[in-house]
Short mmCIF file of C-alpha atoms in Angstrom, two decimals:
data_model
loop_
_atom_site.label_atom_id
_atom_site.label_comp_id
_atom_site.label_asym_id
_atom_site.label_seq_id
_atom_site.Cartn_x
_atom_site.Cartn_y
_atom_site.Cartn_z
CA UNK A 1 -21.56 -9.55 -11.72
CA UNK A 2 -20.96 -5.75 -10.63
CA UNK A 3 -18.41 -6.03 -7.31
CA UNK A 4 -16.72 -2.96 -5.61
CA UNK A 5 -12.79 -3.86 -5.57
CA UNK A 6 -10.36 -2.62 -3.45
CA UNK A 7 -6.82 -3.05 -5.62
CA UNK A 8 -3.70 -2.72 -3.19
CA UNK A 9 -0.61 -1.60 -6.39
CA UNK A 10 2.88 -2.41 -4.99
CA UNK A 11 5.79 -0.63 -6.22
CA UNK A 12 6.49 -2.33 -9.10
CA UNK A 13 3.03 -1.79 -10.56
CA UNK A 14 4.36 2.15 -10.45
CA UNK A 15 8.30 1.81 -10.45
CA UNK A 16 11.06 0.74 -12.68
CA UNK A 17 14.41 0.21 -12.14
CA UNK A 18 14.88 3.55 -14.13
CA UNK A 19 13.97 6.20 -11.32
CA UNK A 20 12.59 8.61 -14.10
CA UNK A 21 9.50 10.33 -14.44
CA UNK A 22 9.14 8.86 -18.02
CA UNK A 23 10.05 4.97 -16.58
CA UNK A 24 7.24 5.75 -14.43
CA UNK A 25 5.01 6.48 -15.97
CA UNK A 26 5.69 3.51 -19.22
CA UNK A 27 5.17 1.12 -15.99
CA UNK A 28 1.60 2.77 -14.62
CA UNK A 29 0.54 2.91 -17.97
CA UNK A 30 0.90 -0.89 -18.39
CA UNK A 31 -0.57 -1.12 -15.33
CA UNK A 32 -3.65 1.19 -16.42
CA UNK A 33 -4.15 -1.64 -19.29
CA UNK A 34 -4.98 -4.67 -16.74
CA UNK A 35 -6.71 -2.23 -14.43
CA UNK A 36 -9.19 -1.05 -17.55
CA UNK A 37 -10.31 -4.86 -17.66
CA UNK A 38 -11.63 -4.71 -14.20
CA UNK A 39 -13.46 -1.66 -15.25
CA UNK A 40 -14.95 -2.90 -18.23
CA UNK A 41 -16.44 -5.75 -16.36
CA UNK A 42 -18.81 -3.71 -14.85
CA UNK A 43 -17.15 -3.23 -11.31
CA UNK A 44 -16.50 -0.24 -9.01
CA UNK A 45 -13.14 0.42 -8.58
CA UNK A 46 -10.84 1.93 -5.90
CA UNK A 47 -6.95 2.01 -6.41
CA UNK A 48 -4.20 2.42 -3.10
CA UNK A 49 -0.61 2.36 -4.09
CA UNK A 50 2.95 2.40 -2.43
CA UNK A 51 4.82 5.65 -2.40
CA UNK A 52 7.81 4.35 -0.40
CA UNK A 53 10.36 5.47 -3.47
CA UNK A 54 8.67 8.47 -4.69
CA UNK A 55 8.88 9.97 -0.68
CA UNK A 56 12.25 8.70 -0.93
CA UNK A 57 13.02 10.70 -3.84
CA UNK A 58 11.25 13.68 -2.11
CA UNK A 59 13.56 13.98 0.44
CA UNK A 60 16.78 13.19 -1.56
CA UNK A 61 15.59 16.29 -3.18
CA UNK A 62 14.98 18.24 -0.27
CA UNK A 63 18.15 17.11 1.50
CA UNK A 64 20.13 18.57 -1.74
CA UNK A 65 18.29 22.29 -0.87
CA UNK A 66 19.47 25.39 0.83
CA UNK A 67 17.81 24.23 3.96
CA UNK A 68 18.26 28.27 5.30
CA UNK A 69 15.82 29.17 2.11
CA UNK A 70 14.07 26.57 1.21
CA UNK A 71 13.40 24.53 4.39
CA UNK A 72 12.52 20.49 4.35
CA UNK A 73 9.08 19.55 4.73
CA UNK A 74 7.79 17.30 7.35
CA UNK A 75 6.93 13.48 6.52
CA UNK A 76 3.15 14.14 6.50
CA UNK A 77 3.28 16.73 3.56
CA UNK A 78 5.50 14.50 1.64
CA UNK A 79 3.12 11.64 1.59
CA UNK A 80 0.47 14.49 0.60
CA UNK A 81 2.70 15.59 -2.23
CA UNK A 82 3.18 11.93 -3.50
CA UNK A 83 -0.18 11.04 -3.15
CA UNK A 84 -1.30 13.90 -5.77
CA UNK A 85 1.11 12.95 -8.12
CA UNK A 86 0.63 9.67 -7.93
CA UNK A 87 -2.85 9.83 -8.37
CA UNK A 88 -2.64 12.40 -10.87
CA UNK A 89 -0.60 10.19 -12.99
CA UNK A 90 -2.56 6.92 -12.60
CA UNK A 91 -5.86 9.02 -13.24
CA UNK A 92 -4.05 10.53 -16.64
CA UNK A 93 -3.31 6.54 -18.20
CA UNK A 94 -6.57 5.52 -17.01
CA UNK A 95 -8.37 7.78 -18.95
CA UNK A 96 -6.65 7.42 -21.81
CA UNK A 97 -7.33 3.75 -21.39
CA UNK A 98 -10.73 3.99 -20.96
CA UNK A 99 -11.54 6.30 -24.00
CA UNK A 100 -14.22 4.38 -25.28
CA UNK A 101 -16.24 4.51 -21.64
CA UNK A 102 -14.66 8.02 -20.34
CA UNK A 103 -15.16 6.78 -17.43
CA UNK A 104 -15.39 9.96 -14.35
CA UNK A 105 -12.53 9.59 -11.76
CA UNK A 106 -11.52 11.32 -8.71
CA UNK A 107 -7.84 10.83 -6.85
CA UNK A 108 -8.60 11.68 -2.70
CA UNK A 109 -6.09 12.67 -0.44
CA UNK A 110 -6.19 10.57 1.96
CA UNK A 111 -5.82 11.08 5.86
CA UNK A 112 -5.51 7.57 7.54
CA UNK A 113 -6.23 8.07 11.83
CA UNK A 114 -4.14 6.37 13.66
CA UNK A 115 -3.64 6.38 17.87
CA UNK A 116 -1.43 8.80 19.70
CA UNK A 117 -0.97 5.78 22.24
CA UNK A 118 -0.19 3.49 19.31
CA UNK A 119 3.02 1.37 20.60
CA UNK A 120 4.70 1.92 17.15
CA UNK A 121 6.12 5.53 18.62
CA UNK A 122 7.72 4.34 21.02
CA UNK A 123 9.70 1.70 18.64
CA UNK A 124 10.53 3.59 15.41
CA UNK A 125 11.18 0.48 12.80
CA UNK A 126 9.98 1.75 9.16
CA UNK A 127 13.28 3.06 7.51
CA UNK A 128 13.15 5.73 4.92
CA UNK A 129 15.54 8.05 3.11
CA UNK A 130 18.66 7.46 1.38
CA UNK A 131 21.67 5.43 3.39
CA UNK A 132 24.27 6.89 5.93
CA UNK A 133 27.67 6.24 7.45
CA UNK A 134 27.83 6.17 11.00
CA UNK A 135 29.77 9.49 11.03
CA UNK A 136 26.99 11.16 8.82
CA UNK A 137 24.27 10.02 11.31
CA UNK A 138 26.43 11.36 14.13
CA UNK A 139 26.24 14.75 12.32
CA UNK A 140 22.76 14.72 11.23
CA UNK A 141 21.82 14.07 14.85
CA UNK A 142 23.21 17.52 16.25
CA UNK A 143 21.06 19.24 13.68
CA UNK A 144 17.58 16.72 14.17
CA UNK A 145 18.16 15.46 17.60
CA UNK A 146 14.80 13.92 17.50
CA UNK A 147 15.46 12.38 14.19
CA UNK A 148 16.02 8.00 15.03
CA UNK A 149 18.09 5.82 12.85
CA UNK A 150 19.31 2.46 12.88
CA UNK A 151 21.82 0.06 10.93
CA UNK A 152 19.84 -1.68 7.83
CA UNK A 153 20.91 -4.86 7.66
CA UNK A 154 24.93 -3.94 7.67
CA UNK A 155 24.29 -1.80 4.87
CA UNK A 156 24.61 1.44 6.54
CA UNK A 157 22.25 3.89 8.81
CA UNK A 158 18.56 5.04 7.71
CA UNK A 159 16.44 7.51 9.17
CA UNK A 160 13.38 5.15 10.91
CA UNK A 161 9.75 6.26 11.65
CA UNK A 162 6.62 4.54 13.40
CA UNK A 163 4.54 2.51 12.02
CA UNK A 164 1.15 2.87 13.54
CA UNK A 165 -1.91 0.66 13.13
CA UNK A 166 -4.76 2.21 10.58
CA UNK A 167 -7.64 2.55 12.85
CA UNK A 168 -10.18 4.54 9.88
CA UNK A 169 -9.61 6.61 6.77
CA UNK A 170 -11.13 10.01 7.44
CA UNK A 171 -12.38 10.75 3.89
CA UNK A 172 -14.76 7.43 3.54
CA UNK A 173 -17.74 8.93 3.55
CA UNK A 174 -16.53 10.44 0.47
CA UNK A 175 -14.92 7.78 -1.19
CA UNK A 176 -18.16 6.22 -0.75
CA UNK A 177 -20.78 8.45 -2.66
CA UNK A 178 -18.05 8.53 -5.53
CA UNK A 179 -17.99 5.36 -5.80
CA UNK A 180 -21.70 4.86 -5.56
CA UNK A 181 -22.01 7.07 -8.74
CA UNK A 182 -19.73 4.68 -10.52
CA UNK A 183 -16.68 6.90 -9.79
CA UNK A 184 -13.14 5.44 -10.03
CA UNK A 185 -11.47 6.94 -6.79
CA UNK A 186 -7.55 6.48 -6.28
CA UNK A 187 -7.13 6.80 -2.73
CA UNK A 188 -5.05 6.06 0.57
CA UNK A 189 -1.74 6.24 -1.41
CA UNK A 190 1.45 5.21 0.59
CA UNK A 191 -1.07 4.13 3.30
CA UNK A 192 -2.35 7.72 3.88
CA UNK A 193 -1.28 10.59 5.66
CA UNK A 194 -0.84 9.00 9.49
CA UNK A 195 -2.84 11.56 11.61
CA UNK A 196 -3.94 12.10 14.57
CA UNK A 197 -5.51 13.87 18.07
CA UNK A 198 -3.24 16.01 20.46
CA UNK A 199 -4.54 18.15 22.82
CA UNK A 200 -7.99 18.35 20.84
CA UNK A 201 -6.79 19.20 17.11
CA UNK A 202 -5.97 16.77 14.37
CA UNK A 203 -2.24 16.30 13.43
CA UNK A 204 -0.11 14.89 10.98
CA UNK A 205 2.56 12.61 12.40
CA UNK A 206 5.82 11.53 11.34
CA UNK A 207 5.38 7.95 10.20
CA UNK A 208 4.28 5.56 7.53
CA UNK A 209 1.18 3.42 7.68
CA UNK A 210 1.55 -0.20 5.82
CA UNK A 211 -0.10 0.54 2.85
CA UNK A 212 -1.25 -2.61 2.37
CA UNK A 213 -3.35 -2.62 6.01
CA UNK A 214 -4.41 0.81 5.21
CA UNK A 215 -6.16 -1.08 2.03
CA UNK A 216 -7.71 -3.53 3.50
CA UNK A 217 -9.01 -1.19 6.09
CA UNK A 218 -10.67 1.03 3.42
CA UNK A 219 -12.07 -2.62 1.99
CA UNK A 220 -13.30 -3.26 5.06
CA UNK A 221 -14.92 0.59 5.29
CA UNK A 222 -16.17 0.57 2.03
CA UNK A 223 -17.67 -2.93 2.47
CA UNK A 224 -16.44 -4.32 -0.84
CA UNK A 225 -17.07 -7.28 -2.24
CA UNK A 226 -12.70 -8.09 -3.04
CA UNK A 227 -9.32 -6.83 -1.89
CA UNK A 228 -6.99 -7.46 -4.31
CA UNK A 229 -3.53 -7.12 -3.56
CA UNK A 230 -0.85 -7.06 -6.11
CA UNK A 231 2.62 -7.73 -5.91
CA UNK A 232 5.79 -9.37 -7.82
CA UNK A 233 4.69 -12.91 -7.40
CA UNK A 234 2.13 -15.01 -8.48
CA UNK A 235 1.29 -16.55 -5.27
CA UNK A 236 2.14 -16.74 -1.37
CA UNK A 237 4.18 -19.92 -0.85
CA UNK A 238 5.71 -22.28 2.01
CA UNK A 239 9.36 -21.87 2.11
CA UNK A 240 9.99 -19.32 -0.86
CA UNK A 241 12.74 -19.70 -3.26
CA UNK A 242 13.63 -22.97 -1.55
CA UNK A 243 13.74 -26.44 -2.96
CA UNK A 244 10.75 -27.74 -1.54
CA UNK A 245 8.91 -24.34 -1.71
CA UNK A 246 5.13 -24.77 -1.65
CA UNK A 247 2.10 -22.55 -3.81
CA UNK A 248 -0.19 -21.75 -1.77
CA UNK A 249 -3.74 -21.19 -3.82
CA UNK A 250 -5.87 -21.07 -1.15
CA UNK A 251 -6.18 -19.94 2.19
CA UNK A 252 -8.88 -19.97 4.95
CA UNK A 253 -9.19 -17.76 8.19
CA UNK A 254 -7.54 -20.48 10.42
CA UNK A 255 -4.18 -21.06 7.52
CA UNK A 256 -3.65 -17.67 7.57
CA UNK A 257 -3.33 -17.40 11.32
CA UNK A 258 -0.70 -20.51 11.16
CA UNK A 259 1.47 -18.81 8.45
CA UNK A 260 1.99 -15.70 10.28
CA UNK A 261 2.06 -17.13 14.01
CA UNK A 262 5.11 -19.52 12.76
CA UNK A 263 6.56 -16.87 11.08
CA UNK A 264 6.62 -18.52 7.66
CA UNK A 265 6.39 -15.25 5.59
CA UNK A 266 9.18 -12.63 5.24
CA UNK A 267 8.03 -9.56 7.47
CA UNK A 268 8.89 -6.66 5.22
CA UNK A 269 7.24 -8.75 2.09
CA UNK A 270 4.22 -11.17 2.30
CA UNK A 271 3.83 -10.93 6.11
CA UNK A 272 1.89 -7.40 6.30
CA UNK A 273 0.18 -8.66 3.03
CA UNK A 274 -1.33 -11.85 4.42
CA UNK A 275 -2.14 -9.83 7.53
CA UNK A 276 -4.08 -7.35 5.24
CA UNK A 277 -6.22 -10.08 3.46
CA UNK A 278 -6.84 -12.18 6.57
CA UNK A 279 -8.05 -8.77 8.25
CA UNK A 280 -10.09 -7.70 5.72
CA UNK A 281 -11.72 -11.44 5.22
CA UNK A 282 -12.50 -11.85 9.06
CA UNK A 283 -14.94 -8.27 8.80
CA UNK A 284 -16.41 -9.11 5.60
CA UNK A 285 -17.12 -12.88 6.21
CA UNK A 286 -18.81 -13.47 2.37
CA UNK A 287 -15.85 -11.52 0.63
CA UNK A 288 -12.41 -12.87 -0.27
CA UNK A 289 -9.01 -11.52 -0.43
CA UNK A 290 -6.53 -12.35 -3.77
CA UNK A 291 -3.07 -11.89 -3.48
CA UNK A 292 -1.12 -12.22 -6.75
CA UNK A 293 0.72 -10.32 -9.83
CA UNK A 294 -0.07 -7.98 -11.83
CA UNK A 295 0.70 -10.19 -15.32
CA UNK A 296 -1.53 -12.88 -13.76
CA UNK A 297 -4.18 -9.88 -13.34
CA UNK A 298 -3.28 -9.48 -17.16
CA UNK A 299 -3.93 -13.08 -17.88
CA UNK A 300 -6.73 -13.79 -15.96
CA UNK A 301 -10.79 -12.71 -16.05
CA UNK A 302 -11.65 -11.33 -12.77
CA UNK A 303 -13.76 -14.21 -12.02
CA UNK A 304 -10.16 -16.50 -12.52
CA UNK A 305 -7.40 -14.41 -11.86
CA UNK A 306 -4.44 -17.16 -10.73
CA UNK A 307 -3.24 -16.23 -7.32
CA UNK A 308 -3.67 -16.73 -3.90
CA UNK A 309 -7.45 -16.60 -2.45
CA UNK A 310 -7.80 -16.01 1.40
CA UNK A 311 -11.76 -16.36 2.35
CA UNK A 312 -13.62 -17.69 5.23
CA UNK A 313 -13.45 -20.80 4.15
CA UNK A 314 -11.41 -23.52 5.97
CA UNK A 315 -9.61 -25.56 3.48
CA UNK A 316 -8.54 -28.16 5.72
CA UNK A 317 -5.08 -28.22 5.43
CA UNK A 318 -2.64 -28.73 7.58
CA UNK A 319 0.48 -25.97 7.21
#
């Protein structure tokens, strides 16, 4: 059965340990190969990704510039610049996947609206950029004195940005008639460009969006049938990497809610992923939400994949 899927890449679906263009790109193109499956099955397809390391390596470069000559750009361009060639390189091992349907697709850059009143500016918490001293940060303020950082976890001082709450993607009216015409669109990479209204005109901020609440925004937009959310494990579990940790297969509306009201799941991991798939399932009451790997994407037919299913079902349990 023909479905329009939303599939939500995390990092490692596009990132090895080796930093490298070429380690890159061996790990997309393994990614391309369980992707194609989905694609051969009939279904639409639209593909978000993380950028988080590529922006990282962005401004690592930039920071090692003549800033007089070749000034740094702002956090808005970057995600721009990562979302092109991202896109561009996903699109590239897709089609050479797909020789045998040559299959048209389109990567969109992606501007995600978000609210100027949105509480996340006042409270800068996303950290990005490469790790500081205390005396470095106390010379990088004189030169950005509206530049925030804090401590990360005792293992030195990062830059930190807002991160505001999607509220629409911009280009879905778009996304939309490509994917109508059986177009494979790569879109709202690194959770989109975070814009929005001051003083009448459209802006880019400085922030990052989650990317995986951007994606189940764009679901939700695009009405699709399935939000599919990799990541490094197989499933979301009770008490991870415990003893008595728990697989969790399946999840109603009502679990969900317990899970991240007790704070059972790790908030820079599966919290923000949970959140996605229980948004997404609570506007599109007959879809579901799957949150597993990508080698249990591999493994799996589309109509089986192993993971964790969040739907509007109630399954009862007691969490």
């Amino acid at each position: 059965m023909e479905k329009t899927i939303v599939v939500a890449l995390g990092g490692n679906a596009i990132l090895a340990k080796d930093a490298s263009y070429e380690a890159q790109k061996v790990a997309i193109n393994r990614t391309a190969k369980s992707l194609a499956r989905l694609v051969r099955k009939g279904n639409r397809l639209v593909i978000t990704h993380g950028n988080g390391p590529q922006v990282g390596n962005l401004l690592l470069q930039q920071l090692a510039a003549d800033s007089s000559s070749n000034p740094a750009l702002p956090l808005d361009t970057l995600g721009a610049m990562t979302q092109g060639s991202i896109g561009y390189w996903l699109a590239n091992s897709l089609a050479n996947e797909l020789t045998d349907i040559k299959p048209s697709i389109a990567t969109v850059i992606t501007q995600t609206e978000v609210s100027s009143d949105d509480q996340a500016f006042n409270d800068p918490t996303k950290p990005i950029g490469p790790f500081y001293s205390e005396s470095e940060v106390a010379q990088l303020r004189q030169g950005n004195p509206n530049f925030q950082y804090k401590d990360d976890s005792g293992r030195g001082w990062r830059r930190v940005v807002p991160s505001p709450q999607p509220i629409r993607i911009r280009e879905i009216d778009t996304i939309k008639k490509l994917v109508n015409n059986q177009v494979i669109v790569i879109a709202g990479g690194g959770g989109g460009i975070p814009v929005t209204y001051r003083n009448g005109q459209l802006v880019g901020v400085e922030g990052v969006i989650d990317k995986d609440l951007t994606s189940a925004k764009l679901a939700e937009q695009l009405q699709a049938d399935e939000l599919l959310i990799l990541t490094s494990v197989d499933h979301v579990f009770l008490n991870y990497r415990k003893s008595n940790q728990i697989e969790l297969d399946n999840l109603g509306i009502e679990d969900a809610e317990v899970l991240i009201s007790n704070g059972e799941l790790g908030a820079g991991s599966m919290l923000p992923k949970v959140m996605a798939a229980k948004s997404f399932v609570e506007k599109r009451p007959h879809a579901r939400a799957i949150i597993t790997s990508l080698d249990n994407l591999s493994q799996n037919s589309d109509e089986q994949i192993d993971g964790t299913i969040i739907s509007n079902v109630s399954t009862g349990k007691v969490l």
